[in-house]
Coordinates of C-alpha atoms in Angstrom, one line a residue:
Chain A
M1 CA 19.5 -0.2 29.3
A2 CA 21.9 0.3 27.0
S3 CA 23.8 -2.2 25.4
E4 CA 25.7 -1.9 22.3
E5 CA 25.7 0.2 18.9
Y6 CA 22.2 1.0 17.4
T7 CA 21.2 2.7 14.2
P8 CA 19.5 5.3 14.1
R9 CA 16.7 3.7 11.8
E10 CA 16.8 1.0 14.7
L11 CA 16.0 3.5 17.7
M12 CA 12.9 4.5 15.3
V13 CA 11.1 1.2 15.8
T14 CA 11.0 0.6 19.4
A15 CA 10.4 4.6 20.0
A16 CA 7.3 3.5 17.5
A17 CA 6.7 -0.1 19.3
A18 CA 6.7 1.8 22.2
E19 CA 3.8 4.1 20.8
I20 CA 1.6 0.2 20.7
D21 CA 0.5 -0.8 24.1
D22 CA -0.9 -4.1 24.8
G23 CA -4.2 -5.4 23.2
D24 CA -4.1 -2.1 21.0
T25 CA -5.5 -3.0 17.1
A26 CA -2.4 -1.5 15.0
F27 CA -2.9 -0.5 11.5
V28 CA 0.3 -1.6 10.0
G29 CA 2.1 0.0 6.8
M30 CA 4.9 0.2 5.3
R31 CA 8.3 -0.2 6.4
L32 CA 9.6 0.9 9.4
P33 CA 6.3 -0.1 11.3
L34 CA 6.2 -3.7 9.4
I35 CA 8.9 -4.1 11.9
A36 CA 8.1 -2.5 15.1
F37 CA 4.7 -4.2 15.6
Q38 CA 6.5 -7.4 15.1
V39 CA 9.2 -6.0 18.2
A40 CA 6.1 -4.8 20.2
V41 CA 4.0 -7.2 20.2
S42 CA 6.9 -9.9 21.0
T43 CA 8.1 -7.9 24.1
H44 CA 5.7 -5.3 26.1
A45 CA 2.6 -5.6 23.9
P46 CA 2.0 -9.7 23.2
N47 CA -2.0 -9.6 23.4
S48 CA -1.5 -6.2 20.4
M49 CA -3.2 -7.3 16.7
A50 CA -2.3 -6.1 13.9
V51 CA -4.1 -5.0 10.5
Y52 CA -2.9 -4.2 7.0
E53 CA -5.1 -2.7 4.1
S54 CA -4.5 -5.6 2.2
G55 CA -6.4 -7.9 4.5
V56 CA -4.1 -9.8 6.3
V57 CA -4.2 -9.9 10.0
R58 CA -1.7 -10.6 12.7
D59 CA -1.3 -11.5 16.1
S60 CA 2.3 -12.8 15.8
P61 CA 5.5 -11.5 14.1
A62 CA 6.4 -13.0 10.6
D63 CA 8.4 -16.0 10.4
G64 CA 11.2 -14.7 7.7
F65 CA 11.9 -10.9 6.5
I66 CA 8.9 -9.1 4.9
H67 CA 9.4 -6.2 2.0
T68 CA 6.2 -5.6 2.1
M69 CA 2.8 -6.2 4.3
C70 CA 2.1 -8.7 1.1
D71 CA 5.3 -10.9 1.4
L72 CA 4.6 -14.5 2.4
P73 CA 5.6 -15.0 5.8
N74 CA 3.7 -11.8 6.7
L75 CA 0.4 -13.8 5.0
N76 CA 1.7 -17.2 6.3
R77 CA 0.0 -18.4 10.0
A78 CA -1.7 -15.0 9.7
V79 CA -5.0 -15.0 11.9
S80 CA -7.4 -14.0 8.6
T81 CA -6.3 -12.7 5.2
T82 CA -9.2 -10.8 3.8
G83 CA -10.4 -8.0 2.3
M84 CA -10.1 -4.2 1.6
I85 CA -12.6 -2.9 3.2
D86 CA -13.2 -5.3 6.3
I87 CA -9.9 -3.5 6.9
M88 CA -11.1 -0.2 6.8
S89 CA -14.6 -0.9 8.1
R90 CA -12.9 -1.3 11.4
L91 CA -11.0 2.1 10.8
Q92 CA -14.1 3.6 10.1
R93 CA -15.8 2.2 13.2
G94 CA -13.3 3.7 15.2
D95 CA -12.0 0.1 16.0
V96 CA -8.2 0.6 15.4
D97 CA -5.8 1.9 18.4
V98 CA -3.0 3.5 16.8
G99 CA -2.2 3.9 12.8
F100 CA 1.6 4.8 11.7
L101 CA 2.1 7.0 9.0
G102 CA 5.6 8.4 7.3
G103 CA 5.5 11.5 4.7
A104 CA 8.0 13.7 2.4
E105 CA 6.8 17.1 4.4
V106 CA 5.2 17.7 7.7
D107 CA 3.6 20.9 9.6
R108 CA 3.5 22.2 13.2
Y109 CA 0.0 20.4 13.2
G110 CA 0.9 17.1 12.3
N111 CA -0.3 17.5 8.7
L112 CA 1.5 15.3 5.8
N113 CA 2.2 15.5 2.5
T114 CA 3.0 12.3 -0.2
T115 CA 1.4 13.4 -3.3
R116 CA 3.4 16.2 -4.4
V117 CA 6.7 18.7 -3.0
A118 CA 7.7 21.8 -4.6
A119 CA 10.6 22.4 -6.0
G120 CA 11.6 25.6 -6.9
D121 CA 9.7 26.8 -9.2
R122 CA 8.4 23.2 -10.4
E123 CA 6.7 20.8 -8.4
I124 CA 7.5 16.5 -7.9
R125 CA 5.5 13.8 -8.2
L126 CA 5.1 11.5 -5.6
P127 CA 3.0 8.3 -5.1
G128 CA -0.2 9.6 -3.2
S129 CA -2.0 8.3 -0.3
G130 CA -1.7 5.0 -0.2
G131 CA -4.1 4.4 2.8
A132 CA -2.6 7.3 4.6
C133 CA -5.5 9.5 3.8
D134 CA -7.5 6.9 5.5
I135 CA -5.3 6.0 8.9
A136 CA -5.5 9.8 9.7
C137 CA -9.0 10.3 9.3
M138 CA -10.0 7.6 11.1
A139 CA -7.5 5.8 13.4
G140 CA -7.6 6.7 17.5
R141 CA -4.1 8.7 17.6
T142 CA -1.8 8.4 14.6
V143 CA 2.6 8.1 15.4
L144 CA 4.0 9.7 12.5
L145 CA 7.5 8.9 11.7
M146 CA 10.0 9.8 9.0
P147 CA 14.4 10.9 8.9
H148 CA 15.1 13.8 10.0
E149 CA 15.7 16.8 7.5
P150 CA 15.1 20.0 8.1
R151 CA 13.2 20.0 3.9
R152 CA 10.9 18.0 5.8
F153 CA 10.1 20.7 8.0
V154 CA 7.4 22.7 6.8
E155 CA 5.2 26.0 7.7
E156 CA 2.6 24.4 5.5
V157 CA 2.4 21.8 3.7
N158 CA 2.2 21.3 -0.3
Y159 CA -1.1 19.3 -0.7
V160 CA -2.3 17.7 2.8
T161 CA -3.0 13.9 1.4
S162 CA -3.3 13.2 5.5
P163 CA -4.8 15.9 7.3
G164 CA -3.4 16.7 10.9
H165 CA -4.9 19.1 13.3
A166 CA -6.9 21.9 13.0
A167 CA -4.8 25.1 13.2
D168 CA -7.1 26.7 15.0
G169 CA -5.4 25.4 19.5
R170 CA -8.2 22.6 19.6
G171 CA -7.3 19.7 17.6
R172 CA -9.5 17.8 16.3
K173 CA -12.1 19.3 17.7
N174 CA -13.5 21.2 15.5
H175 CA -11.8 19.2 12.2
P176 CA -14.8 17.2 10.0
A177 CA -11.8 13.7 10.0
P178 CA -13.3 11.8 13.5
G179 CA -9.7 10.1 13.7
G180 CA -8.1 11.3 17.1
G181 CA -5.4 13.0 14.8
P182 CA -1.8 12.4 15.2
D183 CA 0.1 11.4 19.1
A184 CA 3.5 11.7 17.9
L185 CA 6.0 12.1 15.3
V186 CA 9.8 9.7 15.8
T187 CA 12.5 11.2 13.7
S188 CA 15.7 10.1 13.5
K189 CA 17.0 12.7 16.4
A190 CA 13.7 13.0 18.6
T191 CA 10.1 12.1 19.5
F192 CA 7.6 15.0 19.3
G193 CA 3.8 15.1 21.1
F194 CA 1.5 16.8 20.2
A195 CA -0.1 19.2 22.8
D196 CA -3.5 21.2 20.9
G197 CA -3.0 19.8 18.1
E198 CA 0.5 21.5 17.7
L199 CA 4.1 19.6 17.9
Y200 CA 6.2 19.9 20.5
L201 CA 9.8 18.5 21.2
R202 CA 9.4 14.9 23.9
S203 CA 12.0 12.9 24.0
L204 CA 15.9 13.6 22.2
H205 CA 17.0 10.6 21.1
P206 CA 20.6 10.2 23.3
G207 CA 23.3 12.4 21.4
V208 CA 21.0 14.8 20.3
D209 CA 22.0 18.5 21.2
A210 CA 18.2 20.2 21.9
D211 CA 19.5 23.1 19.3
E212 CA 20.2 21.1 16.5
V213 CA 17.1 19.8 16.7
L214 CA 15.1 22.9 17.0
G215 CA 16.9 25.0 14.3
D216 CA 15.6 22.0 12.0
F217 CA 12.1 23.7 12.0
P218 CA 11.2 27.2 10.1
W219 CA 9.2 27.9 13.1
D220 CA 9.6 28.3 17.1
V221 CA 8.9 24.9 18.0
N222 CA 7.5 24.2 21.6
T223 CA 9.0 21.6 24.1
A224 CA 7.7 20.0 27.0
P225 CA 8.3 22.4 29.4
D226 CA 6.0 24.8 27.1
V227 CA 3.2 23.1 27.3
G228 CA 3.8 22.0 31.0
E229 CA 5.0 18.5 29.6
G230 CA 8.0 18.1 32.3
E231 CA 11.5 18.4 30.6
V232 CA 12.7 17.0 27.6
A233 CA 13.9 13.8 28.4
T234 CA 16.1 10.9 26.7
T235 CA 14.1 8.8 24.0
A236 CA 14.5 5.0 25.7
E237 CA 17.6 3.2 24.0
P238 CA 16.7 -0.5 22.1
T239 CA 17.4 -3.1 25.1
A240 CA 19.4 -6.0 24.2
E241 CA 16.5 -7.9 23.1
E242 CA 14.9 -5.7 21.2
L243 CA 18.4 -5.3 20.0
D244 CA 18.1 -9.2 18.8
L245 CA 14.3 -9.4 17.7
I246 CA 15.0 -5.6 15.2
R247 CA 17.8 -8.1 13.4
T248 CA 16.1 -11.3 13.3
F249 CA 13.4 -9.5 11.7
D250 CA 15.3 -7.5 9.8
P251 CA 18.9 -9.7 9.3
D252 CA 20.1 -7.2 6.6
G253 CA 18.9 -3.9 7.8
F254 CA 16.5 -3.8 5.1
W255 CA 14.5 -1.5 6.2
T256 CA 16.9 -0.3 9.5
Chain B
M1 CA -21.6 -15.2 -19.3
T2 CA -19.6 -18.5 -19.0
A3 CA -16.0 -18.0 -19.9
D4 CA -14.6 -19.3 -23.1
P5 CA -12.2 -22.2 -23.2
P6 CA -9.3 -21.3 -21.3
A7 CA -7.1 -19.1 -24.1
T8 CA -3.9 -18.5 -24.7
L9 CA -2.6 -15.1 -23.0
R10 CA -2.4 -13.1 -25.8
E11 CA -6.3 -14.1 -27.5
A12 CA -7.8 -13.1 -24.5
V13 CA -5.7 -9.4 -23.9
S14 CA -6.1 -9.0 -27.1
R15 CA -10.2 -8.5 -26.0
I16 CA -9.3 -5.6 -24.4
S17 CA -9.3 -2.7 -26.5
P18 CA -7.7 0.3 -26.9
G19 CA -9.5 2.8 -25.1
S20 CA -10.5 0.5 -21.9
S21 CA -10.5 1.7 -18.1
V22 CA -9.0 -1.4 -16.7
A23 CA -8.4 -2.5 -12.7
A24 CA -5.2 -4.0 -12.3
G25 CA -3.5 -4.8 -8.7
L26 CA -6.6 -5.4 -6.8
A27 CA -5.2 -8.1 -4.1
L28 CA -2.0 -5.1 -3.5
E29 CA 1.6 -6.1 -3.6
H30 CA -0.2 -9.7 -3.9
A31 CA -0.6 -11.4 -7.0
I32 CA -0.4 -8.3 -9.7
P33 CA -0.8 -9.0 -13.2
F34 CA 1.5 -8.5 -14.3
A35 CA 1.9 -11.1 -17.5
V36 CA -1.3 -9.2 -18.9
G37 CA 0.4 -5.6 -18.8
H38 CA 3.1 -7.2 -20.2
E39 CA 1.1 -8.1 -23.4
L40 CA -0.4 -5.4 -23.0
I41 CA 2.9 -3.2 -24.1
R42 CA 3.6 -5.8 -26.7
Q43 CA 0.0 -5.8 -28.9
G44 CA 0.1 -2.0 -27.9
T45 CA -3.1 -1.4 -26.7
D46 CA -3.5 1.8 -25.6
D47 CA -4.8 5.1 -24.4
L48 CA -5.9 3.1 -21.1
T49 CA -7.7 4.5 -17.9
L50 CA -5.8 1.8 -15.1
V51 CA -7.8 1.8 -11.9
G52 CA -6.0 0.3 -9.0
P53 CA -5.4 0.8 -5.0
I54 CA -1.7 1.1 -4.7
S55 CA -0.6 -0.3 -8.6
D56 CA 3.2 -0.9 -7.5
L57 CA 5.3 -1.5 -10.9
L58 CA 2.8 -2.4 -13.0
F59 CA 1.2 0.9 -13.8
D60 CA 5.2 2.0 -14.0
Q61 CA 5.7 -0.1 -16.8
L62 CA 2.9 0.7 -18.7
V63 CA 2.9 4.0 -18.1
G64 CA 6.2 3.9 -19.6
A65 CA 5.0 2.2 -22.7
D66 CA 2.4 4.8 -23.3
A67 CA -0.1 2.5 -23.5
V68 CA -2.0 5.0 -20.6
S69 CA -3.9 8.0 -20.6
R70 CA -5.4 8.1 -17.7
I71 CA -4.8 6.4 -13.7
R72 CA -7.4 6.9 -10.9
A73 CA -5.6 5.2 -7.9
A74 CA -4.6 5.9 -4.9
W75 CA -0.5 5.3 -4.9
V76 CA 1.9 4.4 -8.1
G77 CA 5.5 3.8 -7.4
N78 CA 8.0 1.3 -6.7
V79 CA 6.9 -0.3 -3.2
S80 CA 10.9 -1.5 -2.5
A81 CA 11.9 1.9 -3.8
G82 CA 9.4 4.5 -3.6
T83 CA 9.5 6.3 -6.5
G84 CA 8.1 5.2 -10.1
Y85 CA 10.2 7.4 -12.3
R86 CA 7.6 6.7 -15.6
F87 CA 5.1 7.4 -13.7
R88 CA 6.0 10.9 -12.2
E89 CA 8.2 11.5 -15.4
A90 CA 4.7 11.7 -16.9
V91 CA 2.7 12.8 -14.5
E92 CA 5.2 16.4 -14.5
S93 CA 4.4 16.7 -18.1
D94 CA 1.2 16.0 -18.2
E95 CA 0.9 13.0 -20.2
I96 CA -1.4 11.4 -18.5
A97 CA -4.3 12.7 -16.5
V98 CA -4.3 11.6 -12.4
E99 CA -7.1 11.5 -10.2
N100 CA -5.7 10.8 -6.9
H101 CA -7.8 8.6 -4.3
S102 CA -7.2 6.4 -1.1
N103 CA -7.2 2.9 -0.7
F104 CA -10.2 3.0 0.9
S105 CA -11.6 6.0 -1.3
I106 CA -11.1 3.4 -4.5
A107 CA -12.5 0.4 -2.5
L108 CA -15.7 2.4 -2.3
A109 CA -15.8 3.8 -6.0
L110 CA -15.7 0.1 -6.7
K111 CA -17.8 -1.7 -4.7
A112 CA -20.6 1.6 -4.8
G113 CA -19.8 0.0 -8.9
A114 CA -20.5 -3.7 -7.5
L115 CA -23.9 -2.9 -5.6
G116 CA -25.3 -1.1 -8.8
V117 CA -25.8 2.3 -6.2
P118 CA -24.2 5.6 -7.4
Y119 CA -21.8 6.5 -5.0
L120 CA -21.2 5.7 -0.8
P121 CA -20.2 8.1 2.0
T122 CA -17.4 7.5 3.8
K123 CA -15.6 9.3 6.8
S124 CA -12.6 8.7 5.5
L125 CA -11.0 12.3 3.0
L126 CA -12.7 14.9 5.1
G127 CA -9.9 17.5 5.8
S128 CA -7.2 16.6 3.3
D129 CA -6.6 18.0 -0.1
V130 CA -7.4 14.1 -1.6
F131 CA -10.8 16.0 -0.8
A132 CA -10.6 19.4 -1.4
E133 CA -9.3 19.7 -4.3
S134 CA -10.9 16.8 -6.3
D135 CA -13.6 17.6 -7.8
L136 CA -14.8 14.4 -8.2
F137 CA -15.9 13.5 -5.1
R138 CA -18.9 16.1 -3.1
R139 CA -19.5 16.6 0.9
G140 CA -22.7 15.6 1.4
E141 CA -24.9 15.5 4.7
D142 CA -26.4 12.3 7.0
P143 CA -29.6 13.1 6.6
F144 CA -30.6 11.3 9.6
T145 CA -27.6 13.0 11.5
G146 CA -26.5 15.9 9.6
D147 CA -23.4 14.7 9.9
E148 CA -20.6 15.5 7.3
V149 CA -19.6 13.4 5.2
A150 CA -17.8 12.7 1.7
Q151 CA -19.6 11.0 -0.9
V152 CA -18.1 8.9 -3.6
P153 CA -19.0 7.9 -6.5
A154 CA -19.4 5.1 -8.5
I155 CA -16.3 3.6 -10.3
E156 CA -17.5 0.3 -13.3
P157 CA -14.0 -0.5 -14.9
D158 CA -14.6 -2.1 -18.7
W159 CA -12.1 -4.9 -17.1
A160 CA -10.3 -5.8 -14.1
V161 CA -7.6 -8.5 -14.1
V162 CA -6.9 -11.1 -11.5
H163 CA -4.5 -13.3 -11.0
A164 CA -4.9 -16.0 -9.1
Q165 CA -4.1 -19.9 -7.5
R166 CA -6.7 -21.4 -9.5
A167 CA -9.5 -21.6 -12.0
S168 CA -11.8 -24.0 -13.4
P169 CA -12.3 -23.6 -17.7
A170 CA -15.6 -22.0 -16.7
G171 CA -14.5 -19.7 -14.6
D172 CA -14.8 -20.9 -10.8
V173 CA -12.0 -19.4 -9.4
H174 CA -10.0 -19.6 -6.0
L175 CA -8.1 -17.9 -4.2
W176 CA -6.3 -17.1 -1.3
G177 CA -4.0 -14.6 0.3
N178 CA -4.6 -11.0 1.2
T179 CA -7.6 -10.3 -1.3
G180 CA -7.7 -6.4 -1.0
I181 CA -10.1 -4.8 -2.9
V182 CA -10.6 -8.0 -5.7
D183 CA -14.0 -8.7 -5.0
P184 CA -15.6 -4.7 -5.3
A185 CA -13.6 -5.1 -8.5
V186 CA -14.9 -7.9 -9.8
G187 CA -18.1 -7.4 -9.1
A188 CA -18.0 -3.8 -10.7
A189 CA -16.2 -4.3 -13.5
E190 CA -18.2 -5.1 -17.3
N191 CA -15.8 -8.0 -18.0
V192 CA -12.9 -10.0 -16.0
L193 CA -10.1 -11.0 -17.5
V194 CA -8.7 -14.2 -15.1
T195 CA -4.7 -15.5 -15.1
A196 CA -4.3 -18.6 -12.8
E197 CA -1.8 -20.7 -11.8
E198 CA -3.3 -23.6 -13.3
V199 CA -6.5 -24.8 -14.8
V200 CA -8.1 -27.7 -12.6
D201 CA -11.0 -28.8 -13.1
S202 CA -14.7 -27.7 -11.6
E203 CA -14.5 -30.8 -8.9
T204 CA -11.1 -29.4 -7.5
I205 CA -13.4 -26.3 -7.2
T206 CA -16.9 -27.5 -5.9
S207 CA -15.1 -29.5 -3.5
D208 CA -14.0 -26.6 -1.7
P209 CA -16.8 -24.2 -2.5
S210 CA -15.7 -21.2 1.0
R211 CA -12.7 -20.9 -1.5
T212 CA -14.3 -19.6 -4.6
A213 CA -14.2 -16.1 -4.8
I214 CA -15.5 -15.2 -8.1
T215 CA -17.8 -17.5 -10.7
R216 CA -18.0 -18.0 -13.6
E217 CA -20.8 -15.4 -14.6
Q218 CA -18.2 -13.1 -13.3
V219 CA -15.6 -13.8 -16.0
A220 CA -14.5 -13.6 -19.7
A221 CA -11.7 -15.3 -20.4
V222 CA -9.8 -17.8 -18.1
V223 CA -5.5 -17.9 -18.7
E224 CA -4.0 -20.6 -17.1
C225 CA -0.9 -18.9 -16.5
P226 CA 1.9 -20.4 -14.2
F227 CA 4.0 -17.6 -13.0
G228 CA 2.2 -14.5 -13.9
A229 CA 2.7 -12.3 -11.1
H230 CA 6.4 -12.4 -11.0
P231 CA 7.9 -10.6 -9.5
S232 CA 5.4 -10.1 -7.0
P233 CA 4.3 -13.2 -4.4
V234 CA 1.8 -15.7 -4.8
T235 CA 0.8 -17.6 -1.5
G236 CA 1.4 -21.3 -1.8
H237 CA 3.3 -21.2 -5.1
Y238 CA 5.9 -18.3 -4.9
N239 CA 8.0 -15.6 -3.0
R240 CA 8.3 -11.9 -4.1
D241 CA 11.8 -10.4 -6.2
N242 CA 12.9 -7.6 -4.9
E243 CA 15.7 -8.0 -6.8
Y244 CA 13.6 -7.6 -9.6
F245 CA 12.0 -4.6 -8.3
L246 CA 15.0 -2.6 -7.2
D247 CA 16.7 -3.5 -10.3
Y248 CA 13.7 -1.8 -12.1
H249 CA 14.1 1.3 -10.0
D250 CA 18.2 1.2 -10.8
R251 CA 17.2 0.8 -14.4
T252 CA 14.4 3.0 -15.2
D253 CA 15.1 6.5 -14.1
T254 CA 15.4 8.2 -17.6
Q255 CA 12.5 7.2 -21.0
A256 CA 15.6 5.4 -22.7
G257 CA 16.5 3.2 -19.5
Y258 CA 12.9 2.0 -19.4
E259 CA 12.6 1.0 -23.2
E260 CA 16.0 -0.9 -22.7
W261 CA 14.6 -2.7 -19.6
A262 CA 11.2 -3.6 -22.2
D263 CA 13.3 -4.7 -25.1
E264 CA 15.0 -7.2 -22.4
W265 CA 11.7 -8.0 -20.3
V266 CA 8.4 -7.5 -22.5
Y267 CA 9.3 -7.0 -26.0
G268 CA 12.2 -9.3 -26.0
V269 CA 10.3 -12.4 -24.7
D270 CA 7.2 -14.2 -26.7
D271 CA 5.2 -15.2 -24.0
R272 CA 5.3 -16.1 -20.0
E273 CA 6.8 -19.0 -20.7
E274 CA 9.9 -17.6 -22.6
Y275 CA 10.0 -14.7 -19.3
M276 CA 10.4 -17.5 -15.9
G277 CA 13.3 -18.6 -17.9
K278 CA 15.1 -15.7 -18.0
V279 CA 14.5 -15.2 -14.1
D280 CA 17.4 -15.7 -12.1
A281 CA 16.8 -15.9 -8.2
D282 CA 14.9 -18.9 -5.9
L283 CA 11.1 -17.9 -5.1
S284 CA 10.8 -20.8 -4.0
V285 CA 8.4 -21.6 -0.5
T286 CA 10.1 -22.5 2.3
E287 CA 8.1 -23.5 4.7
P288 CA 4.8 -25.3 2.5
T289 CA 2.1 -24.7 5.7
V290 CA -1.2 -27.0 5.1
A291 CA -4.0 -25.7 5.9
A292 CA -5.7 -28.0 8.3
E293 CA -8.6 -30.5 6.4
V294 CA -12.4 -28.6 5.7
R295 CA -14.9 -31.3 5.8
Y296 CA -18.8 -30.4 3.7
G297 CA -20.6 -32.7 3.1
Q298 CA -24.3 -34.5 3.4

């Protein structure tokens, strides 16, 4: 039920929220995933839990806008405010179902770079991994989120901050990291899945043309029919309820 | 070691020698010890090795002041805005050495230090360039199953700096809210410097021993320092000052801009009280949640 105008980032939030199943333990990083968990737990996934690397564990939305996982509304009335080794241990034991990751660059196997990118004959230093490498290595599955910009889609990332699938068509089977690896990529124009470890176009956001999306990649991107996943779908628009929630959680549109 | 009687910030920070390794920003975006960082800058303490998970503005500010020769961290930038310009420029011009970690690897390095073991194994890092491009970590094999693991060597910093809600003069510390890697860092460090919103009597501490996160034998100095973590938040005391993070970002994309910023916020103030007089933001806690009563007894 499309309701009213929404921003591309609001749609990214609802598409990310849809990746949290009821009962999941979600590892929630920074920016849009902060809002996505709050939407998910308020709608289709009331029994989901969020864990944050700072040590926060929540089963409900924060009662107030949060810039970071450590803002007081996210700590207030949390289930637990523990430490990082507790949280990362859950990840390492395989107890985290889904983690969210962003990146400056992604390749066809879902390898992500947030450390340093090439710019002509020099390199630009980015902030680095934070917990991203840990989530990428050890979460049951990961969902990647990034703005849809051609420079971000590269044949080979300059630095593998957060490992994706092995480049041999076997996904994570030959990969030394224990987690399930990338399961979806959500951009501001489309959503992608991974089949045999390689990215494919799964759905287009309303009004977006397939050629426009596929032309942004330096390789021939598979689409849903190529990998036996039916047709390329249209991404569900945010419902009125979801938009209300997003605008409650982020009233000034700081992230969305 | 029991902490000396509460010191001034200036005196306590003067014990951190140039060339020291200092772990800070240990609770991630919560309770970052900015007051100590600014005092290190005022005192001109240099050649520091900084250790931390996501270090946020604190490390960028120390880099801008030319106080840093090496960083061992997972993320260095500005959480509100992304880029930390002083860090970026220093790395790109080879002015500082960087050891790239993940958050878990820095936690494990300090935990190994706290445990007194040379390294800890992990299933993280495998398949990443954080691992492959580093000469720090080693590939290992679980001697029981033969599975591949990454080995993370211990880090034992000279100092851990922690900002907390309250501490006794003896150095027993109550802190609450998320704790990040405070615990392993305090365990691994040779010395611990605590800044606290309040210095309280020891009866306050012993009334709630389950809240004591650090005990006196680990602590070298305690300083009463209200607003010692501004612009980061401190549970129960004040909220995050996001505008300050954005203002820093807007003003520090050049070294000259950074110096102008530092002249205003660091060199231009004598102490934390004068600094707070400059902050023009309502950071008050709007829902003062009070924990249910906890009973101890005998």
